[in-house]
Coordinates of C-alpha atoms in Angstrom, one line a residue:
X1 CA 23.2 -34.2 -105.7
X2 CA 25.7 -31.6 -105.2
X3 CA 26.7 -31.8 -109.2
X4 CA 22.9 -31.3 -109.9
X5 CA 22.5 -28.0 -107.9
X6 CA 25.4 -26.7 -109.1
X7 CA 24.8 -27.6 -113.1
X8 CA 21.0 -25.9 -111.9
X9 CA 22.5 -22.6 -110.9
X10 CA 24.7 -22.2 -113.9
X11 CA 21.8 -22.3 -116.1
X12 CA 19.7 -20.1 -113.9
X13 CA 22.3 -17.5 -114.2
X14 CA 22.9 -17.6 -117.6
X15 CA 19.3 -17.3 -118.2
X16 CA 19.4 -14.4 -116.1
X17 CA 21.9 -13.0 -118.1
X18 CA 20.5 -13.4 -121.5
X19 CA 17.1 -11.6 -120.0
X20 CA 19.3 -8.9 -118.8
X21 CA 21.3 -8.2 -122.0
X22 CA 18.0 -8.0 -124.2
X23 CA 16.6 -5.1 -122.0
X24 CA 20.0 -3.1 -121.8
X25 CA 20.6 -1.0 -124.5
X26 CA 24.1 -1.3 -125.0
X27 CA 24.0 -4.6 -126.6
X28 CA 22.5 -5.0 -129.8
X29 CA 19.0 -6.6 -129.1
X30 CA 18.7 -9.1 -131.6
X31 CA 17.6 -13.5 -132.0
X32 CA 19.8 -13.7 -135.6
X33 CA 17.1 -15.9 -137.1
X34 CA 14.5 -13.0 -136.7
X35 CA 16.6 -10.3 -137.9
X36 CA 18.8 -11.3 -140.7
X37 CA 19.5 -9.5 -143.6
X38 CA 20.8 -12.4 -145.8
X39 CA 21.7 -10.7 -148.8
X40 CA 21.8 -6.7 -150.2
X41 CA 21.7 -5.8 -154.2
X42 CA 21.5 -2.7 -156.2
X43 CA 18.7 -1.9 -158.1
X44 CA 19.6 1.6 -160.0
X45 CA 22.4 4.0 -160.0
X46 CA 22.9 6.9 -162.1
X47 CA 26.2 8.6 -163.9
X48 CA 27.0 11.4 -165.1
X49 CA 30.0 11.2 -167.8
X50 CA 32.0 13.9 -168.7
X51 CA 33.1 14.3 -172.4
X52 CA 34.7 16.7 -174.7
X53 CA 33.6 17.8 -177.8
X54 CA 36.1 18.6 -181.1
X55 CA 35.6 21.9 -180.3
X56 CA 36.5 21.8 -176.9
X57 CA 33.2 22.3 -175.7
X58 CA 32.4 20.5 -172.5
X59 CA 29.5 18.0 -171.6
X60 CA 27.5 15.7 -168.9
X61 CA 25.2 12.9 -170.1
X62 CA 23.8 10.6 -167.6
X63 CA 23.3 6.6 -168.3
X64 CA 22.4 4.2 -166.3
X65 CA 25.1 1.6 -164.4
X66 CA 24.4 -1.6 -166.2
X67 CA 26.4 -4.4 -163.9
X68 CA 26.5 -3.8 -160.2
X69 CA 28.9 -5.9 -157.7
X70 CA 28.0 -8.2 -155.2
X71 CA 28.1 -7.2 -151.6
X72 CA 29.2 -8.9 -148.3
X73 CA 27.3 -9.5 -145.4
X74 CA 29.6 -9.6 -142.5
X75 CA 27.3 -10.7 -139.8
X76 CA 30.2 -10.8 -137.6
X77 CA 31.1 -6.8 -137.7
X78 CA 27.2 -6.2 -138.7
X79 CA 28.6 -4.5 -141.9
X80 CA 27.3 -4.5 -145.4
X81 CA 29.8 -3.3 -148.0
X82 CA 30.3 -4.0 -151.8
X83 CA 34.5 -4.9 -152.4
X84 CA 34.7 -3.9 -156.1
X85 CA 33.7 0.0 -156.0
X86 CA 31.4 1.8 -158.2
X87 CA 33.3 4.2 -161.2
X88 CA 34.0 7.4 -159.5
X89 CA 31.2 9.2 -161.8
X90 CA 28.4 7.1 -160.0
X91 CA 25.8 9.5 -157.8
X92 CA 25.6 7.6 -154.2
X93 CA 23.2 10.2 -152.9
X94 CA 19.8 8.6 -155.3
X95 CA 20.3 4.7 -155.4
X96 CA 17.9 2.2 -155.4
X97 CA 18.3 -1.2 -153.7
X98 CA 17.2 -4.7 -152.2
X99 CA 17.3 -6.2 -149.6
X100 CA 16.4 -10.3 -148.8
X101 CA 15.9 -11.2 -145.3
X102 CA 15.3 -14.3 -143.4
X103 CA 11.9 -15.4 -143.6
X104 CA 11.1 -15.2 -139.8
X105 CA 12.7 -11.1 -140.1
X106 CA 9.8 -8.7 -140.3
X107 CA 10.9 -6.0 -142.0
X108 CA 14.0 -3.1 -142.5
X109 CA 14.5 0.5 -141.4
X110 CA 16.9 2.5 -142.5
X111 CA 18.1 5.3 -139.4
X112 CA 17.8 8.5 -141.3
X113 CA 21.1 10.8 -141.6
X114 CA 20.3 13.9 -139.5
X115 CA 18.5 11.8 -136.6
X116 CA 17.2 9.2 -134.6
X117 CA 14.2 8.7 -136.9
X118 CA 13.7 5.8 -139.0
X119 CA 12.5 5.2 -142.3
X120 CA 10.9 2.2 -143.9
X121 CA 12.6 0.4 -146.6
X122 CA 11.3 0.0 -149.7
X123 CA 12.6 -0.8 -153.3
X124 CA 11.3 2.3 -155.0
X125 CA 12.7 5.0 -152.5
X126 CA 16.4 6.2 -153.0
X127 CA 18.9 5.7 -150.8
X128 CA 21.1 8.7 -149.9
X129 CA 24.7 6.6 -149.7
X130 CA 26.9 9.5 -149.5
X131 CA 27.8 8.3 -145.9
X132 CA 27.4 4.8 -144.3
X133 CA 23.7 3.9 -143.3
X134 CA 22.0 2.2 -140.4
X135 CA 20.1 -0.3 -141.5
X136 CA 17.6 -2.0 -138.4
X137 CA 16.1 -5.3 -139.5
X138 CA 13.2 -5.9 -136.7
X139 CA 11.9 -9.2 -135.7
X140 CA 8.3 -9.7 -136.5
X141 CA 6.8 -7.9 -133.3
X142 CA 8.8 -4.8 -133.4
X143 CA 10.8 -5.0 -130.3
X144 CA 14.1 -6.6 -131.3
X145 CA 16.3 -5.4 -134.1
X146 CA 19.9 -6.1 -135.5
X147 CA 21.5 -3.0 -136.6
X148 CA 24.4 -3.1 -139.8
X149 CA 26.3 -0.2 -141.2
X150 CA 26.0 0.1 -145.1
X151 CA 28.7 0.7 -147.1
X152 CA 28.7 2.1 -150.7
X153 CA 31.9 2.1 -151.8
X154 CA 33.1 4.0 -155.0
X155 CA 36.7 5.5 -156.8
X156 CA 37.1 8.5 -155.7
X157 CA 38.9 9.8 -158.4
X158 CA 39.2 8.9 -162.1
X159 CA 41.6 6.1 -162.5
X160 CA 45.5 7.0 -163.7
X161 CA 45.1 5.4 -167.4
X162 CA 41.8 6.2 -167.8
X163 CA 40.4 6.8 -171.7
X164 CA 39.4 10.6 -172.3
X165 CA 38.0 10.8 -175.5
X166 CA 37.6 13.8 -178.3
X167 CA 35.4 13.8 -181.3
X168 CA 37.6 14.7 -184.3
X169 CA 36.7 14.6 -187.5
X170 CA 35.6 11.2 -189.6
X171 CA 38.9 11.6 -191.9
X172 CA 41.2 11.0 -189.4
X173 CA 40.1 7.7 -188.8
X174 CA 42.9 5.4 -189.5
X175 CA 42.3 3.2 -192.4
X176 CA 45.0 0.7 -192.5
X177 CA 43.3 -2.0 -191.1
X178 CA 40.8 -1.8 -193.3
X179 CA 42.6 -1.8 -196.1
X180 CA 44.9 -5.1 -194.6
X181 CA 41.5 -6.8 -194.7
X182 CA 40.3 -6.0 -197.9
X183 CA 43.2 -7.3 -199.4
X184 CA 42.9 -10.5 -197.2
X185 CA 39.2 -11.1 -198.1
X186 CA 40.0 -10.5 -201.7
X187 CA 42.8 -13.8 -201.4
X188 CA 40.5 -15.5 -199.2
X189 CA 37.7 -14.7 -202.1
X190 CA 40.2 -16.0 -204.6
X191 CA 41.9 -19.1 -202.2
X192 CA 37.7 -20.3 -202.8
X193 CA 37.2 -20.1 -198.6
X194 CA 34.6 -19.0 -196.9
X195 CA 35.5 -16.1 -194.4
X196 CA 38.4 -14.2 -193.5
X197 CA 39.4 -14.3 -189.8
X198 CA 42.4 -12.4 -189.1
X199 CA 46.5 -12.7 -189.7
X200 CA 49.6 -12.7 -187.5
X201 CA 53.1 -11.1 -188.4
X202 CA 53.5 -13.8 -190.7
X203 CA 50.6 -16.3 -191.0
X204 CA 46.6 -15.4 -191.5
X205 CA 43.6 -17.6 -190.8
X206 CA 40.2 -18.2 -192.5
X207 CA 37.9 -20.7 -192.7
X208 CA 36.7 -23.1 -195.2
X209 CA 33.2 -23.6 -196.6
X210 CA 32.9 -26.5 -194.1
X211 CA 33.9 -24.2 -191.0
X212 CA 37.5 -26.1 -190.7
X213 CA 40.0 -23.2 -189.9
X214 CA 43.1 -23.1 -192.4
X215 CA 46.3 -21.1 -192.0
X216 CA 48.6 -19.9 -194.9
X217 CA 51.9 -19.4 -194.6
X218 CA 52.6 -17.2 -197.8
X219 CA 50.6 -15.0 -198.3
X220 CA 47.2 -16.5 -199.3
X221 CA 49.0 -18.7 -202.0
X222 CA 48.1 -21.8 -200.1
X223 CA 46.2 -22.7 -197.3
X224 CA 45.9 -25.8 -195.0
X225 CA 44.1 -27.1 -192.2
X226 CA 45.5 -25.5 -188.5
X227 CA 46.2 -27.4 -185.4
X228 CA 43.8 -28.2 -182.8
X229 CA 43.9 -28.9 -179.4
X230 CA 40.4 -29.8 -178.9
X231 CA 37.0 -31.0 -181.6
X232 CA 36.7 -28.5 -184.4
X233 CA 32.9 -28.3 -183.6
X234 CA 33.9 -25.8 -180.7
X235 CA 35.1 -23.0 -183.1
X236 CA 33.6 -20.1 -183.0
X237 CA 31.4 -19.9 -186.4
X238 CA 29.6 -16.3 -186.0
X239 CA 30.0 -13.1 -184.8
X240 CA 33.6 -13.6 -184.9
X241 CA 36.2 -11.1 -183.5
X242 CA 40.1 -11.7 -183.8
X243 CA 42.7 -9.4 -182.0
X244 CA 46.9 -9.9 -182.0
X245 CA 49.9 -8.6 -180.3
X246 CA 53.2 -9.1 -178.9
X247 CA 53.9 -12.2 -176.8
X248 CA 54.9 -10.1 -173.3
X249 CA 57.7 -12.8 -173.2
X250 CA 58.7 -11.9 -176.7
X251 CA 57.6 -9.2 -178.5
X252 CA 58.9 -10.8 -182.0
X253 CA 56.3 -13.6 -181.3
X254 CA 52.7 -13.2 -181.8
X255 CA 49.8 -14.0 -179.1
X256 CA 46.6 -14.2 -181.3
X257 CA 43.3 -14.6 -179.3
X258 CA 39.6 -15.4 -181.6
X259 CA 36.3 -15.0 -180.1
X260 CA 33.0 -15.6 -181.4
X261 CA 29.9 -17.5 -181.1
X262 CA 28.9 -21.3 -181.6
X263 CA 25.9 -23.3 -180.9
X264 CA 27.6 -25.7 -179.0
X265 CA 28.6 -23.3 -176.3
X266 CA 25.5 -22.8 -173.8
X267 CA 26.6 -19.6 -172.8
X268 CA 29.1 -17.1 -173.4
X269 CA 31.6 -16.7 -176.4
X270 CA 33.8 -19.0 -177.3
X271 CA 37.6 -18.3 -176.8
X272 CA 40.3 -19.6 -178.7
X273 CA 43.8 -18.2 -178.5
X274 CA 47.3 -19.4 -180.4
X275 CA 51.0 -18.6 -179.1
X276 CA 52.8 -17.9 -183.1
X277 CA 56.7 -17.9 -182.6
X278 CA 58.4 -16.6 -185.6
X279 CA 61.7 -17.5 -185.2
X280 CA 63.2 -19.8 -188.3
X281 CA 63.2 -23.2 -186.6
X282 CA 60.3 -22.4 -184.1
X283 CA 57.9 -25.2 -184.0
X284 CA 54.4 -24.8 -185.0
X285 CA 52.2 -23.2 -182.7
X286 CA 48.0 -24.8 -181.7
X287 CA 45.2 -23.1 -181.4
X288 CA 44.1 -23.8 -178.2
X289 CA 41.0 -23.4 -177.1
X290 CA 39.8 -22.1 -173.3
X291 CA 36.4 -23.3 -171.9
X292 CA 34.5 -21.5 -169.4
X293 CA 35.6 -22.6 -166.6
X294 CA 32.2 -23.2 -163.4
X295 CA 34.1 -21.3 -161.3
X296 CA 35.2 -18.2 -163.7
X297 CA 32.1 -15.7 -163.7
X298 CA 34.0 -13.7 -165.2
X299 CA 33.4 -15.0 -169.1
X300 CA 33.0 -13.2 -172.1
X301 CA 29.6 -12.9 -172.4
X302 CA 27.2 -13.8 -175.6
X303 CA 26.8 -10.6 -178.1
X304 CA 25.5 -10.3 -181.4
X305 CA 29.2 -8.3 -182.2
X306 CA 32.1 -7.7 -180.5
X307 CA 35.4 -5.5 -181.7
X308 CA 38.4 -6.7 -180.0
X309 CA 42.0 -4.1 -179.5
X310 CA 44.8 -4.4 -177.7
X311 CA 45.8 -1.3 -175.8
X312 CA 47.5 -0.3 -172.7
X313 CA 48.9 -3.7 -172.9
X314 CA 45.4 -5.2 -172.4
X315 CA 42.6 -6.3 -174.6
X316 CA 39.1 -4.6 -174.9
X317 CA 36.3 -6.3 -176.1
X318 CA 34.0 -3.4 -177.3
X319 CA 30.3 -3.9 -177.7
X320 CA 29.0 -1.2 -178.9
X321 CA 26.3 1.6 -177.1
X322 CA 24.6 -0.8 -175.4
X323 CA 26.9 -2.0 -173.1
X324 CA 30.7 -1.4 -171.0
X325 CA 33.6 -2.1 -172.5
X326 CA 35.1 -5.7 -171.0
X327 CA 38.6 -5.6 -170.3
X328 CA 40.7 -9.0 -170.3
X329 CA 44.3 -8.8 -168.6
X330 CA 44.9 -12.1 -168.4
X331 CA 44.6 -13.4 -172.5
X332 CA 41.1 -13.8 -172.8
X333 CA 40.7 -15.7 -169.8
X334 CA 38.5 -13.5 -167.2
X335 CA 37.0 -10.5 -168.9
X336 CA 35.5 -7.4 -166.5
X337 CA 34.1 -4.4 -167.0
X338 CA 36.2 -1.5 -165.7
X339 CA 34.1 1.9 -166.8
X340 CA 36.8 4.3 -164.3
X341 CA 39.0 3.1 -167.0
X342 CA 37.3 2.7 -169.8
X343 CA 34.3 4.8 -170.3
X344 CA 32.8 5.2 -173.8
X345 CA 33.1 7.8 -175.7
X346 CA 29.3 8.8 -175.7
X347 CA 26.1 8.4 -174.9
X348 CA 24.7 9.3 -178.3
X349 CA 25.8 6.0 -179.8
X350 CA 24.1 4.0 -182.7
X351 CA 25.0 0.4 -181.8
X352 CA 26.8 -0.6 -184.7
X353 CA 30.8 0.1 -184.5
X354 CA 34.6 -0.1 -185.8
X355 CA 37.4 0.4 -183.3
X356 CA 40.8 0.1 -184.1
X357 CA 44.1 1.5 -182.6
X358 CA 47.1 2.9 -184.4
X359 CA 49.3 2.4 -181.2
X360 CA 48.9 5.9 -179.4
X361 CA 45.2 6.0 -179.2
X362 CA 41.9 4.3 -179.4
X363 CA 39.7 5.1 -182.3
X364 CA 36.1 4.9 -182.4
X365 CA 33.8 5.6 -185.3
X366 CA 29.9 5.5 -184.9
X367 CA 28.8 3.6 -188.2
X368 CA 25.2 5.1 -187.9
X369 CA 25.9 8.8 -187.7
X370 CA 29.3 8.6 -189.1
X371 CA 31.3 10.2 -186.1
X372 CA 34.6 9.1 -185.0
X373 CA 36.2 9.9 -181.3
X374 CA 40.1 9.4 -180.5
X375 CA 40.7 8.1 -177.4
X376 CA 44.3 9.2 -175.1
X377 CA 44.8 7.2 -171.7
X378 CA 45.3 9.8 -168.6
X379 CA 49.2 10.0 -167.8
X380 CA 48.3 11.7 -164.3

């Protein structure tokens, strides 16, 4: 009997102490499954890009951010914060956002910045995220709430490395890559294949009227059929882009990394990439090719066109006006955007592209209005 009264009078003063903490005001009055905020996104953000004319002339355009980051709920700490920050040109003080709650949570407040007043949330009124926010999620009668502080986080500076671009004028656009693949088409015209894809230091690929890819070995004279490492059907057929450069291990061999499009893949690019040493008694490289992995959300995504340069020891994968430049630092294998980096050069742009690089900078012409910006990366 004695074990029952006592088991009786721990309850009773636990009770007791629950009451208690829900009507003190120090503790945050809250039952989680009324007043959960299971998941935060961003809606809209504006920024406002700085660029330079040729004649010096400065300008701001604004665009709109087009991929946002995910955030964390960290019911734990009651914080709300996004781990991969906004470009430092993003305006915090006029966002719009989302918010899903639990479906026993009656609704959000957001405490307002100069008081004790709240203010209803709702998906078509900015948010002034200059500063952490209060946000109060409120059970369905009113009287209990869980408070989080919201987090906006963003560069605060442009990124060391970042591209600042100039227009200059459309004759300075470098032309030798466009005269390397005239020349190629012309033996790929002649060799009786189908497309020209792209060459190494000392090899060049195209593909035959059957979509096999062929390598020749001197020049264009002959071609044969490459290695594979996995069914030909996989190859990307359209919208191809092709990009090489030095092997980080060893710059006198060739890393050369193809991208395009292919039925066959249910979303994203495809991504092939082939290791060329060009030593004497090397063995033959394979192109291998690199699936998207269910776990890597990071994957080149599908696009009518892409341009591909290396630069800054990294490869961009341009996509014209419509969208941020992707940025691979791995060989193709993750791709992210990274606009504190990598802006475009304007806002004023067509759609259609070329981009090249002739080492020291980026170059960017606009084939609809025929302008060309040079691209420097920041030293400091």
């Amino acid at each position: 009997m004695k074990r029952y009264i006592y088991t009786l009078c721990v309850i009773l003063v636990g009770s007791s102490c629950l009451v208690s903490c829900f009507k003190s005001d120090d503790v945050d009055k809250t039952v989680y499954y009324e007043t959960t905020i299971l998941k935060m996104e961003l809606l809209a953000v504006n920024r406002y890009i700085h660029t330079t004319s040729s004649k010096g002339e400065d300008s701001v355009y604004q665009r709109k951010l087009t991929t946002f980051p995910d955030f964390t709920v960290d019911e734990a700490n009651r914080k709300i914060y996004n781990t991969d920050s906004l470009p430092s040109d993003c305006d915090l003080s006029h966002v719009l956002v989302q918010l899903t709650m639990s479906n026993r949570t009656g609704g959000a407040f957001w405490k307002a910045t100069d008081s004790d007043d709240i203010i209803f949330f709702s998906t078509v009124d900015s948010v002034d995220f200059t500063k952490p926010r209060e946000l109060q999620a409120y059970n369905t009668d009113g009287k209990l709430y869980r408070a989080y502080t919201v987090t906006l986080n963003k560069h605060e500076q442009a990124t060391v490395g970042k591209i600042v671009w100039n227009e200059r004028n459309a004759s300075e656009y470098p032309t030798y890559d466009e005269k390397e693949e005239e020349k190629w088409e012309a033996l790929v015209k002649a060799a009786g294949l189908k497309e020209f894809i792209g060459c190494a230091s000392k090899e060049a690929y195209a593909y035959d009227n059957d979509n096999q890819l062929m390598v020749t070995y001197d020049e264009g004279k002959t071609w044969i059929a490459d290695d594979l490492d996995s069914d030909a059907k996989l190859l990307p057929t359209k919208n191809t882009a092709f990009v090489r450069y030095p092997l980080k291990s060893d710059i006198e061999d060739d890393y050369v990394l193809l991208v395009g499009d292919n039925d066959d893949h249910e979303s994203g690019m495809g991504v092939w990439r082939k290791i060329v040493e060009n030593s004497d008694y090397a063995p033959e490289g394979k192109w291998v090719y690199m699936p998207i992995e269910s776990y890597n959300k990071y994957y080149l995504p599908d696009n009518f066109y892409y341009g591909l340069v290396y630069y800054n020891n990294e490869i961009l994968a341009f996509r014209g006006s419509f969208y941020p430049i992707l940025v691979s630092r791995d060989g193709g294998i993750t791709w992210k955007e990274d606009e504190d980096k990598y802006p475009l050069p304007s806002n004023d742009l067509n759609g259609m592209f070329e981009v090249t690089t002739d080492g020291d900078y980026l170059w960017y012409k606009d084939l609809g209005s025929g302008k060309v910006w040079r691209g420097v990366s920041m030293k400091k």
